[in-house]
Coordinates of C-alpha atoms in Angstrom, one line a residue:
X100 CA 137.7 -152.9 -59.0
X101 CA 139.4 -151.3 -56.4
X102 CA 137.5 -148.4 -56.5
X103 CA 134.6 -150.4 -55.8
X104 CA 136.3 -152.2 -53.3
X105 CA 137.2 -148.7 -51.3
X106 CA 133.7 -147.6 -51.8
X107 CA 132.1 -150.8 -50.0
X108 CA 134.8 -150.5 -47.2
X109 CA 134.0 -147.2 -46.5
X110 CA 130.1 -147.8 -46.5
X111 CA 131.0 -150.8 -43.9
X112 CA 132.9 -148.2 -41.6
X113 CA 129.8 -145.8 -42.0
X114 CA 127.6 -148.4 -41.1
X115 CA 129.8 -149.5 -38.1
X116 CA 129.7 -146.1 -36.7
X117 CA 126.5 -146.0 -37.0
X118 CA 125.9 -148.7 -35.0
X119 CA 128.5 -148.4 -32.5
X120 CA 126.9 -144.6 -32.0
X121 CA 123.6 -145.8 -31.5
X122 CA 124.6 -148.2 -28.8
X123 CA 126.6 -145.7 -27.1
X124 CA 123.7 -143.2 -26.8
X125 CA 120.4 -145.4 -27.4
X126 CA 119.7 -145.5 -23.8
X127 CA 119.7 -141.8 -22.9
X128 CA 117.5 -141.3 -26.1
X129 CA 115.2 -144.0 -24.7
X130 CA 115.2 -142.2 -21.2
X131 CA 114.2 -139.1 -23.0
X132 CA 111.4 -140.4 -24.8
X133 CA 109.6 -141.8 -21.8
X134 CA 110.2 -138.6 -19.8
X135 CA 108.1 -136.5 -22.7
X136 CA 105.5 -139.4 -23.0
X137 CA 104.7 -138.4 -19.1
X138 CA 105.2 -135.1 -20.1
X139 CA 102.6 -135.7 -22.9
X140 CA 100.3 -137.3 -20.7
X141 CA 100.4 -135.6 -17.1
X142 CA 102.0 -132.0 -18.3
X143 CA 105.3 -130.8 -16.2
X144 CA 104.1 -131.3 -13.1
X145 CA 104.1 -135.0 -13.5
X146 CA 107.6 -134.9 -13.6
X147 CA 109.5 -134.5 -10.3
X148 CA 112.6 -131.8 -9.5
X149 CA 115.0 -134.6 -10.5
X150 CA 113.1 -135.8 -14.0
X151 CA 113.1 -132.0 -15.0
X152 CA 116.6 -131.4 -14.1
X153 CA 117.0 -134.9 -16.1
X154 CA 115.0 -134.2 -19.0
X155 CA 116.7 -130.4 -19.4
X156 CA 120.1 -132.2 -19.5
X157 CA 119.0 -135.2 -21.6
X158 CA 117.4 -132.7 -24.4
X159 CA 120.9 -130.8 -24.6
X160 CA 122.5 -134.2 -25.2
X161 CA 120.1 -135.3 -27.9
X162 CA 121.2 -131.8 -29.3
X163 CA 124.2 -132.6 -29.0
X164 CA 124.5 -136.5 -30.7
X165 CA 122.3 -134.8 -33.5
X166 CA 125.4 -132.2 -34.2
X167 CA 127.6 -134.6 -34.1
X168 CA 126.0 -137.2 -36.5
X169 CA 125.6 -134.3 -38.6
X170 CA 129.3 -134.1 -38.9
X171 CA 130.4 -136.9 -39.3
X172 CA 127.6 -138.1 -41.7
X173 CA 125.9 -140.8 -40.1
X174 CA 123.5 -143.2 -41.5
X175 CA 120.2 -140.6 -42.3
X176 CA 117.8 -143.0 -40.4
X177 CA 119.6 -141.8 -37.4
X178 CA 119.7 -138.1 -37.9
X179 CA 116.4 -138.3 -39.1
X180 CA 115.3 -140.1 -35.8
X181 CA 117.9 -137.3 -33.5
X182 CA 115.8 -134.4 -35.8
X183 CA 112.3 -135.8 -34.9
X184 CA 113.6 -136.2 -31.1
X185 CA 114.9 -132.8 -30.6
X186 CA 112.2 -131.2 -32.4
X187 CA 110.0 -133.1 -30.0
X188 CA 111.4 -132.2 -26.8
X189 CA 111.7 -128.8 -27.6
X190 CA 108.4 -128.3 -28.5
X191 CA 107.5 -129.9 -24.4
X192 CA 110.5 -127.5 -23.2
X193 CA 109.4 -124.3 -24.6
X194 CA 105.3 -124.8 -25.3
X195 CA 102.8 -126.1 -23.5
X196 CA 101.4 -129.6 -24.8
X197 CA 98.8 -129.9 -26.9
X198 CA 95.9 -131.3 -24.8
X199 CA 92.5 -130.6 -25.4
X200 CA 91.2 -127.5 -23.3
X201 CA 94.5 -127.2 -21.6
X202 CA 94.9 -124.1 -23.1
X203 CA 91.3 -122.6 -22.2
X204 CA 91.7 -123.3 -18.8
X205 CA 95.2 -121.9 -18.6
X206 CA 93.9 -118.7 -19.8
X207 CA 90.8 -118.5 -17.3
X208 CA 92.9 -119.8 -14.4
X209 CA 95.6 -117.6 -14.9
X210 CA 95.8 -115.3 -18.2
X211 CA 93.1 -113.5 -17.8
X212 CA 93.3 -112.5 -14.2
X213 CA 96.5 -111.5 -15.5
X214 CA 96.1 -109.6 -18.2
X215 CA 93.2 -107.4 -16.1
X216 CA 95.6 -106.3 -13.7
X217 CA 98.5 -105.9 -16.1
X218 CA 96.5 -103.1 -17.8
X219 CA 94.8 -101.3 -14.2
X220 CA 95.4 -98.0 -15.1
X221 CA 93.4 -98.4 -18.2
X222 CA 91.0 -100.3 -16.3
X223 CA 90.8 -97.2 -13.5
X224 CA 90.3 -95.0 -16.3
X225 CA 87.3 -96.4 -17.5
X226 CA 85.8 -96.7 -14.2
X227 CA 86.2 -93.4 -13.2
X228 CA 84.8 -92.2 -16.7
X229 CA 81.4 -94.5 -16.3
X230 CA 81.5 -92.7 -12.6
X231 CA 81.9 -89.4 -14.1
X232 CA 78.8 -90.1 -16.3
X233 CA 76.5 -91.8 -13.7
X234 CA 77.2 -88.8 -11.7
X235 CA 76.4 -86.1 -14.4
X236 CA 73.2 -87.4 -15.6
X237 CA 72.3 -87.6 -11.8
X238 CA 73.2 -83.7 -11.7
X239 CA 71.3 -83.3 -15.0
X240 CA 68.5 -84.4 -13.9
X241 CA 67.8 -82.6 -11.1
X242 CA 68.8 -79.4 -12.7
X243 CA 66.1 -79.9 -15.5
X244 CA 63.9 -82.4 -15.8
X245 CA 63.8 -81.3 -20.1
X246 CA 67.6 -83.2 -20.0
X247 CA 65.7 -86.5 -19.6
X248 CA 63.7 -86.0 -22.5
X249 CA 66.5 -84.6 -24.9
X250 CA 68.5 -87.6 -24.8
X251 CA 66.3 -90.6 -24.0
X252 CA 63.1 -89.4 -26.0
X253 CA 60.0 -89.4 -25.1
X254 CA 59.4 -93.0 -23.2
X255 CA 63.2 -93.1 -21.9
X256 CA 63.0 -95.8 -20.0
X257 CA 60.3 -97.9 -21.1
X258 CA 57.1 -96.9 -19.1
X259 CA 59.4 -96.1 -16.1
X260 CA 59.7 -92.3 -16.1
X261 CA 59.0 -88.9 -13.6
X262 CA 55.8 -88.8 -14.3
X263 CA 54.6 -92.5 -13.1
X264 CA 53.5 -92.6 -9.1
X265 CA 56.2 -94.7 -6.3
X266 CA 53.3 -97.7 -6.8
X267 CA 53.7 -97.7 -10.7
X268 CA 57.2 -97.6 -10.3
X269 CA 57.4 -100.1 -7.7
X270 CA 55.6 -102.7 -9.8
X271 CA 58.2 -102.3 -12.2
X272 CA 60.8 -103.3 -9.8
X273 CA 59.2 -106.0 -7.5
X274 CA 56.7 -107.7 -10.2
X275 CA 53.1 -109.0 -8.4
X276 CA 53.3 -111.9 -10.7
X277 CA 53.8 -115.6 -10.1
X278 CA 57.5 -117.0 -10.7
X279 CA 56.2 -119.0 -13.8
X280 CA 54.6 -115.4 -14.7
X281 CA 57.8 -112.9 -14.1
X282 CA 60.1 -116.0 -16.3
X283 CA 58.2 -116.8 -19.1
X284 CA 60.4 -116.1 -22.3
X285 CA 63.6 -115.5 -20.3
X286 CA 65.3 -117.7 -22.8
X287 CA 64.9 -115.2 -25.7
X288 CA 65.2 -112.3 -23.6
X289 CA 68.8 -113.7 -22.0
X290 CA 69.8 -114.0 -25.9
X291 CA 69.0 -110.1 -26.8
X292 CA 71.2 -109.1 -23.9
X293 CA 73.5 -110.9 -24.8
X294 CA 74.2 -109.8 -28.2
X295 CA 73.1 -105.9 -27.3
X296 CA 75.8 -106.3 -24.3
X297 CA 78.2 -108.3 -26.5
X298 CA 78.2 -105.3 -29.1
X299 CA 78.3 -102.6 -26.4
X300 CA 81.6 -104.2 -25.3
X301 CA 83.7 -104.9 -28.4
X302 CA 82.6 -101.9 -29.7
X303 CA 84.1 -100.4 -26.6
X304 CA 87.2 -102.5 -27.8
X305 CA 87.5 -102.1 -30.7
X306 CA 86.6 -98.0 -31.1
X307 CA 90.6 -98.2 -28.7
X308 CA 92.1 -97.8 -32.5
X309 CA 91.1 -93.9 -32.6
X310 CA 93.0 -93.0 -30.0
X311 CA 90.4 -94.5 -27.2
X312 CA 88.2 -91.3 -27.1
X313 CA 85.5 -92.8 -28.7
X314 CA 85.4 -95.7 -26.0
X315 CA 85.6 -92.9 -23.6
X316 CA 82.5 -90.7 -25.0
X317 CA 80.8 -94.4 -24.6
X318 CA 81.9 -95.1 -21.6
X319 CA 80.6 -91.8 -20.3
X320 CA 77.4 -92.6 -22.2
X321 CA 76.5 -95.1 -20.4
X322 CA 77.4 -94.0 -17.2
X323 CA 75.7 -91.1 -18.3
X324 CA 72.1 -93.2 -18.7
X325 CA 72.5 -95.0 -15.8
X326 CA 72.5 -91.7 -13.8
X327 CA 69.4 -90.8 -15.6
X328 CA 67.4 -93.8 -14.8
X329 CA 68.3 -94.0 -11.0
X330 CA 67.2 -90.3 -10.8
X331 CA 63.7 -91.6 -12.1
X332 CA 63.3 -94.0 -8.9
X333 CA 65.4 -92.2 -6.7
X334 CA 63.3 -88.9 -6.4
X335 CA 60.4 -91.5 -5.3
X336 CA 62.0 -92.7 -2.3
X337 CA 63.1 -96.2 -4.5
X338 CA 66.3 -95.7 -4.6
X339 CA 67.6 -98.7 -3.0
X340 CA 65.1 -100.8 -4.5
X341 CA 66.5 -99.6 -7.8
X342 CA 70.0 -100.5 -7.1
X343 CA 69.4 -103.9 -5.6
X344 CA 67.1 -104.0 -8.9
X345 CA 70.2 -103.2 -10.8
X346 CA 72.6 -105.2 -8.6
X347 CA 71.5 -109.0 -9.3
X348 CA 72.8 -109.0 -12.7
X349 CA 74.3 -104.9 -13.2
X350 CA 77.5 -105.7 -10.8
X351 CA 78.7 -108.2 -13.2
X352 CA 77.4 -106.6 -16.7
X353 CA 78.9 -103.3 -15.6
X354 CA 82.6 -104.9 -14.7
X355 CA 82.3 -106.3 -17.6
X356 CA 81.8 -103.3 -19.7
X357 CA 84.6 -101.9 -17.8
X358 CA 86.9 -104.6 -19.4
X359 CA 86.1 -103.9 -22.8
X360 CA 85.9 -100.1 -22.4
X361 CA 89.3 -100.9 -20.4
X362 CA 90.4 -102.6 -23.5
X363 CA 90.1 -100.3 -25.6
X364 CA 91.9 -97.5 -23.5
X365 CA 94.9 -100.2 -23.7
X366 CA 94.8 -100.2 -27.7
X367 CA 94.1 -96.2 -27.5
X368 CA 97.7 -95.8 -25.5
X369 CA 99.7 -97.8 -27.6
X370 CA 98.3 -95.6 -30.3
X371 CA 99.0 -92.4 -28.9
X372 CA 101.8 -93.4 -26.7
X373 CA 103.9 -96.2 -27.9
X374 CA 106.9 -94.5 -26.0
X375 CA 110.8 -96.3 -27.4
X376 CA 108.9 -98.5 -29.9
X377 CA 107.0 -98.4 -32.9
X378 CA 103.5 -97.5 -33.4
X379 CA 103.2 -100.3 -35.0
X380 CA 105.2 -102.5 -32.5
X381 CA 103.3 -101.5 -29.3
X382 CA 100.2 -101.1 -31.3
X383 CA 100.6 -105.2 -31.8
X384 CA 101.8 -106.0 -27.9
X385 CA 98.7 -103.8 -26.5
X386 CA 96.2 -105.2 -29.0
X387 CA 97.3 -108.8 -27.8
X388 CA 96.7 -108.0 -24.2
X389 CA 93.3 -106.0 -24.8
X390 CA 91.8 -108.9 -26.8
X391 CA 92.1 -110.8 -24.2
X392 CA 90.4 -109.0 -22.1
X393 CA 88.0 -108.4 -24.3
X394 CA 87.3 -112.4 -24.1
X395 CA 87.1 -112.2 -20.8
X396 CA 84.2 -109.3 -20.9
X397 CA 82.5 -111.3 -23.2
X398 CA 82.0 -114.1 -21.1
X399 CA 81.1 -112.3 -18.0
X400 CA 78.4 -110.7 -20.2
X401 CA 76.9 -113.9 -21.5
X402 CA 77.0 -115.0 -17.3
X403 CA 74.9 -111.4 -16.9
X404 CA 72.9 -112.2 -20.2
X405 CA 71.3 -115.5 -18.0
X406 CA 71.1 -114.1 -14.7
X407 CA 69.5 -110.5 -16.3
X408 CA 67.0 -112.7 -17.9
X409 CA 65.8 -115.4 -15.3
X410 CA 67.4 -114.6 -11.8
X411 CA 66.6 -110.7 -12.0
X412 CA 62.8 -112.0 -12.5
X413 CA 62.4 -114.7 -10.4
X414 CA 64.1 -113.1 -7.0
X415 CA 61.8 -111.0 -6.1
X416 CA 63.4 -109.1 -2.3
X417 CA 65.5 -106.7 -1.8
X418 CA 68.1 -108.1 0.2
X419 CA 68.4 -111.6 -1.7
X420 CA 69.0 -109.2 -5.0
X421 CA 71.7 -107.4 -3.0
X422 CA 73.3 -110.2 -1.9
X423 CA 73.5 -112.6 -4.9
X424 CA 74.8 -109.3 -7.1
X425 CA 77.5 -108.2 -4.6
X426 CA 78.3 -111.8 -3.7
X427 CA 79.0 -112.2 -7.7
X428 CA 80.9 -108.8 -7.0
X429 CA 83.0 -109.8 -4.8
X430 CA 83.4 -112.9 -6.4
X431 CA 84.4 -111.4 -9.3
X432 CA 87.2 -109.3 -7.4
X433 CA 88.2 -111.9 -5.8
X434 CA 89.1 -114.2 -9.1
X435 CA 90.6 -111.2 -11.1
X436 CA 92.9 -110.4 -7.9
X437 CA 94.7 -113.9 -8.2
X438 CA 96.5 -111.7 -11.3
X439 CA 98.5 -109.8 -8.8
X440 CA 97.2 -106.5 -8.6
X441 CA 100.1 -105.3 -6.1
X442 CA 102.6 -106.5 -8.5
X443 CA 101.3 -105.0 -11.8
X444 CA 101.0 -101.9 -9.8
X445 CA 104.6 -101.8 -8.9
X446 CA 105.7 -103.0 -11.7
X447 CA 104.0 -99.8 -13.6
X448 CA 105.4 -97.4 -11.2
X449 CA 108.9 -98.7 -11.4
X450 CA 111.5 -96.3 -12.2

C-alpha cells in the first residue's frame, strides 16, 4: 500500500514538473514556431536582422529545454513535442525550405554561374583546345584540299563543298525561299539537334573519367570540323556570311559544348590529380561540380536546338544574324559572370 502510494506521489510530482516546465518555456516555443512558419512561407529574407538574431537564439534554447527534459525525465509528450521542434528548426537553419522550384531557381540564379567560374581553368582549356582545332583544319585545308575528303567523306558538308560556285554556296546560306518556305518542319529539325547536341555534350562529360583526353581529342574534333567547313565558304569570298550564318545559334551551341567538354576536364583532374585527397574523394567533389555544369550545357543546347531550327531560317541578313548571336553572346557572358570570375581566379592562384 505504501508502495503504491510512493508510486502515485511521485507520478504527481512528474506531472507537476511537467507542467510548471511548460509554462515556464511555452512562450519562447510558441515564438519559435511562428518565426519558422514565416520562414516556411517567405524563406530567410522574410525575417528581419532582429527575427534572425531571435530565431538563432530561440533554436539553441529549444535545444536546450529538450536536454534538459531529457534529464530529468519529463512527461514524453513534451520531449516528443521539443524533438519535433528542434528537428524543425534545424532543418530551416541549416537547409533551404522545401518550396516548389525554390531549388531550380537557386541553382540557375546562382549555382550555376558559380560552378562555371569555379572550374575556369578547365573551362580555358577546352576553349583553347576547340581553337586549336578550328585553326588546324583551317591550315589543313589550304595545304591540301585531299584532307577535306579523308575525314568528312565524299559530301562533307552536305552539298556545300570546294567544288560548288559563291552563287551555290550563297543559297545555302541566305535561302531565296519564303519565311513559311525556309521553317517548314523546324519543329522536328529543333528535336534532332537537340539530342545530336545533347549527346555531343555529355559525352564530352562524361569521357572526363579517362583522364579527360578523350573529351580533349573531341574537343579538338570539332573544332577541327568547324575549321574545315569555314575554309569551304571562306576561299569564296563568304566568309562573313558564314560566320554570321553560324553566329545566330553557333555562339550559344559552341559555349555550351565548351561547358560539357569543360566538364569533363574537371572530372579528368580529379582523376589524374586529386593532390592531398583521395582519388576517390576528389573524384566525388569534381564530379559534383562538373555535373552541374553539365546541366547547365544542356539547357543552353536545347535554347540553340530552337533557335538552330527556326530563327537561323527565318532571319535571313547578315547583320540581324550577327547581332541576335553575339547579343545571346554577350548575354550569355554576362549571366555566367554574376559567378565571380575575379574571385574564383584568385582564389585558384592563392598560395
Amino acid at each position: 500500500m505504501t508502495d503504491n502510494l510512493s508510486s502515485q506521489f511521485e507520478g504527481f510530482e512528474s506531472d507537476l514538473k511537467s507542467v510548471q516546465f511548460r509554462q515556464e518555456r511555452e512562450p519562447q516555443w510558441r515564438e519559435l514556431e511562428q518565426l519558422m512558419a514565416r520562414v516556411e512561407s517567405q524563406g530567410h529574407d522574410g525575417l528581419s536582422f532582429d527575427e534572425s538574431l531571435a530565431f538563432a537564439t530561440l533554436y539553441r534554447k529549444a535545444l536546450s529545454s529538450l536536454s534538459v527534459a531529457r534529464e530529468i525525465s519529463l512527461d514524453r509528450g513534451v520531449q516528443s513535442y521539443l524533438e519535433a521542434l528542434a528537428a524543425r528548426a534545424y532543418s530551416l537553419m541549416y537547409t533551404r525550405p522545401n518550396r516548389p522550384g525554390l531549388a531550380m531557381i537557386e541553382f540557375f540564379v546562382r549555382g550555376l554561374p558559380s560552378a562555371v567560374c569555379s572550374i575556369w581553368p578547365s573551362l580555358l582549356v577546352a576553349v583553347l583546345t576547340f581553337a586549336l582545332g578550328a585553326v588546324f583544319g583551317f591550315v589543313l585545308y589550304h595545304e591540301d584540299l585531299g584532307w577535306l575528303t579523308a575525314i568528312m567523306g565524299s559530301d562533307p558538308f552536305g552539298g556545300r563543298g570546294p567544288e560548288n560556285s559563291v552563287a551555290e554556296l550563297r543559297e545555302t546560306i541566305y535561302d531565296p525561299g519564303s519565311l513559311g518556305q525556309r521553317t517548314q518542319g523546324w519543329a522536328e529539325f529543333s528535336i534532332q539537334l537537340m539530342i545530336n547536341n545533347v549527346g555531343v555534350a555529355l559525352l564530352a562529360f562524361s569521357l572526363g573519367v579517362a583522364g579527360a583526353v578523350p573529351t580533349l581529342g573531341l574537343l579538338f574534333y570539332n573544332g577541327l570540323i568547324i575549321g574545315l567547313f569555314y575554309s569551304v565558304f571562306h576561299d569564296k569570298g563568304l566568309g562573313l556570311d558564314i560566320i554570321a550564318w553560324l553566329s545566330i545559334h553557333g555562339v550559344t551551341e559552341i559555349s555550351a559544348i565548351f561547358l560539357g567538354g569543360a566538364a569533363g576536364i574537371h572530372v579528368g583532374r580529379g582523376v589524374l590529380f586529386p593532390g592531398r585527397k583521395s582519388r576517390a574523394a576528389r573524384l566525388r567533389e569534381n564530379g559534383r561540380r562538373a555535373g552541374e555544369v553539365a546541366m547547365g550545357a544542356v539547357v543552353m543546347l536545347i535554347l540553340a536546338g530552337l533557335i538552330e531550327g527556326y530563327f537561323r531560317q527565318a532571319v535571313n541578313v547578315l547583320e540581324w544574324r550577327l547581332f541576335i548571336g553575339w547579343g545571346l553572346g554577350f548575354a550569355i557572358f554576362a549571366y555566367f559572370g554574376t559567378g565571380g570570375w575575379w574571385q574564383a581566379l584568385r582564389r585558384s592562384i592563392a598560395p
